[in-house]
Amino acid sequence: MSNIKRLGNLVKELGADWAVLTGADSICAVTGHVVPIEIGQSPFSGGPSVVLVSRDGVAGVVCPNTDGGQQAGNYEELTYAGFANEVTDQVGHYRKAVSEMAAKLGVSGKIVYEANTFPYALQDLLPDSRTPFDHDLARLRAVKSAVEIEKMTRAAQVAAIGQAEARRLSIPGAGELEVFGGIRSKMEQAAGQRIAFAGEYLTGVENSSTLGRPIGRRTLQVGDPIICDLAPRVNGYWGDSCNGFVVGNTASEGFRKLHAAAKATLELAVSELRPGLRVCDFDATLRAHMKSLGYSYPHHSGHGIGASVHEFPRLVPDETSLFEENMFIMVEPGDYLVGIGGLRCETMLRVTATGSEVVARFELTCE
């Protein structure tokens, strides 16, 4: 079943008539239409792209002329003049196009919408009976379709290629920015396209043991611990990955023990993850195992992933939802120790009918 039909069914379940999507990630997940995000919202748009989906699975996309013509799914498309060689009323064109699409599709009745992205520019154009459904939509998006599974697998493979390139480039005398740029270039070549790219590349004991440090001009030295967290967006879907290793294959005993604990906890996650398991119970199992080995991490155990780099569910102690088949989950145990350095071991897992599987493997060693 297509995600447009799945969303139509959700609209019915919620007692509504239409859904309005204005988030770039949700639009991609439901229709396959990819909204470019590398520089933020397009300077040629009058507002966020809009998708209208009826309870019967009828759908329409409104986007600027720079983003049209993708033919990504079974939907109507209406573009407006955002880019033109003249003074252009982009907001006015945007509002007109949304009104025309709503009239063409017959939008009326009760609407559910994304509260976190719905723009003021549309407040007076659609029916007043509106209810937010962000959480319901997040749960729908968490379970991937067959088409999405292929895209997720490709994104994970590109991330794995980036991890291999990171090891190759991380040599004494190289700079953080230089290496990070080389990793990105390798992943773009593998993807065959420009990519949006999130992640970290932190080197040295102090930087790797402190969360949230920016990438800088530091020069790598023998013995430096490295946190390499790579998340490329390929065809609208995100890969993700992380490892900790040491420049020159000279890890300290303390770093080796930390890496072994994180890797063992990740391996436990692969064996334990399955449909029907509560997220909080899975989270507790991982934290308890890490603690039994003498370590702990001050963040979530992981998160869902898809058209957003972080999706529902977050693996945290108070999340009581259940894992379902064809969810894609990132698991990332680690620790950050003054005088030793920090690391995370993170890989993408797909929830299968009976358990889980690693989507794309890469070398998870510290040397």
PDB file of C-alpha atoms in Angstrom, residues 52 75-76 140 150 165 170 191 215 219 298 307 322:
ATOM      1  CA  LEU A  52      -3.259  17.802   0.510  1.00  0.00           C
ATOM      2  CA  TYR A  75      -0.693  12.880  -7.083  1.00  0.00           C
ATOM      3  CA  GLU A  76      -1.739  16.097  -8.775  1.00  0.00           C
ATOM      4  CA  LEU A 140       2.631   6.394  10.621  1.00  0.00           C
ATOM      5  CA  GLU A 150      15.158   0.450  -0.577  1.00  0.00           C
ATOM      6  CA  GLU A 165      36.799   6.886   3.963  1.00  0.00           C
ATOM      7  CA  SER A 170      42.393  10.098   9.464  1.00  0.00           C
ATOM      8  CA  ALA A 191      25.369   8.654  -3.943  1.00  0.00           C
ATOM      9  CA  ILE A 215      34.494  20.748  13.805  1.00  0.00           C
ATOM     10  CA  THR A 219      45.535  18.880  13.218  1.00  0.00           C
ATOM     11  CA  PRO A 298      23.973  10.937  28.972  1.00  0.00           C
ATOM     12  CA  ALA A 307      12.893  11.086   5.785  1.00  0.00           C
ATOM     13  CA  LEU A 322       6.109  -0.779  20.772  1.00  0.00           C
TER      14      LEU A 322
END
